[in-house]
Structures are given as C-alpha cells and as structure tokens.
Amino acid sequence: MIDLFTFDTPNGRKIGVALEEMGLPYRVRVVDITKGEQPAPDFLRISPNSRIPAIVDPEGPGGKPVSVFESGAILLYLAEKTGRFMPRDLAGRIPVWEWLMWQMGGFGPMLGQVHAYLQVADEADRRHPLARYQTETHRLYGVLDRRLAGRDFVATEGEPSIADFAILGWAWRHERHRVDLGAYPNVQAWYQRMMARPGVQRGFAVPMRRAEAG
Ligand SMILES: N[C@@H](CCC(=O)N[C@@H](CS)C(=O)NCC(=O)O)C(=O)O
C-alpha cells in the first residue's frame, strides 16, 4: 500500500484525487503543516524540500520501495506505474507534460502567493504584491479558459489526464484566491465536469487533517 504524506491543501489534494481515480490502495499520513511537522527527520528523508505531498511506494521499480516528492513528479510516477491518465504515444504525451508544467510553474505558485498576501493585514505591505499576483492569477485563468474552449479536458480527449488532476487541485481553491469561475465559462464547465467524477469526489473527501482531540 502506498503511503501518502499530505495535508488538506491543493498540492496534497491533487495526489489524493489521482490515487482515487487510479484505484490504487493508499494510506494517508497527515503532515500537519500548520504545526510545522515538515522538518521531522523521517519526513525530510522522503521529502528533502520539506513540503507535502510525498509518497512511499513499497512496490516501486524492480519491486523495491521508492519515495517520490514534488506533486508533478508523483503524478508522472503514478501515471507510469498504472499506465493511466497519460497517453501512450509521444504526440499525446506532449500536451500533458506542457499543461502539467504550466500548472507546476504558474497555476499554483502564483495563486498561492494570492493566498499568502490576502493574509497580510497591513494594506500598505500587501497592496503591490497582491495586485501583481492577482493580475497574474486572472491571466492564468484566462489562458486556461481559452485552452478549454471546445474541449472536455485540458490535454487529452475522452478521458482526463494527470494534468487535469494537477490543475483541479488549485481550481478547487478558487474562492480562496477570489476568482469567480463564472468569469471563465470554459473553466467553470470543466470544473463541474471534473467535480462530478466519483474518483475526484472521493479524493476531495478523504480526511487529510487529524481530528482535533476534544
Ligand atoms: N512544488 C511543490 C510545492 C509543495 C508545497 O508548497 N506544499 C505546501 C502545501 S500545498 C507545503 O508543504 N507547505 C508547507 C510549508 O510551506 O512549509 C509540489 O508541487 O509538491
């Protein structure tokens, strides 16, 4: 069984969604980033960047255990392992790589900065960075909206790919970065399509926080 080191965040959720969609058995190992649990030596051995998510697969290449950190690398590994949600032909794989990297490099880091600066109380401190990251966030939603015109999925036909799971993890937090999906109708339709999938619903429902005592 795969151990998923995670928390209830966009990058954590995208792996839960992928594992559910792939039907792989896994166990959630909560790393509570609100309590600073990432630097624990055992976790750093698995995730040297001290961030969630990370996985340990006891049945990795050659039947040997393997750990993987960075959510994009984890998605690629799981797609390789299962042969699911990644086209087999090179021409089909290229757009999946492109849109996965687009998410990892932009549609995540930029949105996360909006989350961070919205928490800064001092208006003078946050005005310029918040405006910058919000502008970039809207630009990225616009890019995604144009890509999804006339398409069901971001990089594939007929079935989603790991790129959809990656992007969905962040779109799931659209209210938190204050984006009205109604302004991006193709994104909104895609979001509803993805959220209607039973595997996706399970991926967002699985507990990724510890129940608070008392
Ligand atoms: N590029 C990394 C980013 C991982 C990341 O930033 N994870 C956040 C939660 S979404 C985290 O662990 N934050 C804890 C911290 O900042 O110390 C990935 O996609 O896996």
mmCIF file with all atom_site columns, N, CA and C in Angstrom, residues 53 70 117 128:
data_model
loop_
_atom_site.group_PDB
_atom_site.id
_atom_site.type_symbol
_atom_site.label_atom_id
_atom_site.label_alt_id
_atom_site.label_comp_id
_atom_site.label_asym_id
_atom_site.label_entity_id
_atom_site.label_seq_id
_atom_site.pdbx_PDB_ins_code
_atom_site.Cartn_x
_atom_site.Cartn_y
_atom_site.Cartn_z
_atom_site.occupancy
_atom_site.B_iso_or_equiv
_atom_site.pdbx_formal_charge
_atom_site.auth_seq_id
_atom_site.auth_comp_id
_atom_site.auth_asym_id
_atom_site.auth_atom_id
_atom_site.pdbx_PDB_model_num
ATOM 1  N N  . PRO A 1 53  ? 3.119  17.336 -1.082 1.00 0.00 ? 53  PRO A N  1
ATOM 2  C CA . PRO A 1 53  ? 2.980  15.919 -0.805 1.00 0.00 ? 53  PRO A CA 1
ATOM 3  C C  . PRO A 1 53  ? 4.261  15.148 -1.122 1.00 0.00 ? 53  PRO A C  1
ATOM 4  N N  . GLU A 1 70  ? 7.581  16.143 -4.725 1.00 0.00 ? 70  GLU A N  1
ATOM 5  C CA . GLU A 1 70  ? 7.118  17.081 -5.769 1.00 0.00 ? 70  GLU A CA 1
ATOM 6  C C  . GLU A 1 70  ? 5.880  16.490 -6.448 1.00 0.00 ? 70  GLU A C  1
ATOM 7  N N  . TYR A 1 117 ? -0.718 36.651 0.463  1.00 0.00 ? 117 TYR A N  1
ATOM 8  C CA . TYR A 1 117 ? -0.820 38.112 0.657  1.00 0.00 ? 117 TYR A CA 1
ATOM 9  C C  . TYR A 1 117 ? -2.197 38.540 1.136  1.00 0.00 ? 117 TYR A C  1
ATOM 10 N N  . HIS A 1 128 ? 0.866  46.156 -3.414 1.00 0.00 ? 128 HIS A N  1
ATOM 11 C CA . HIS A 1 128 ? 1.548  45.916 -4.700 1.00 0.00 ? 128 HIS A CA 1
ATOM 12 C C  . HIS A 1 128 ? 1.722  44.434 -4.995 1.00 0.00 ? 128 HIS A C  1
#
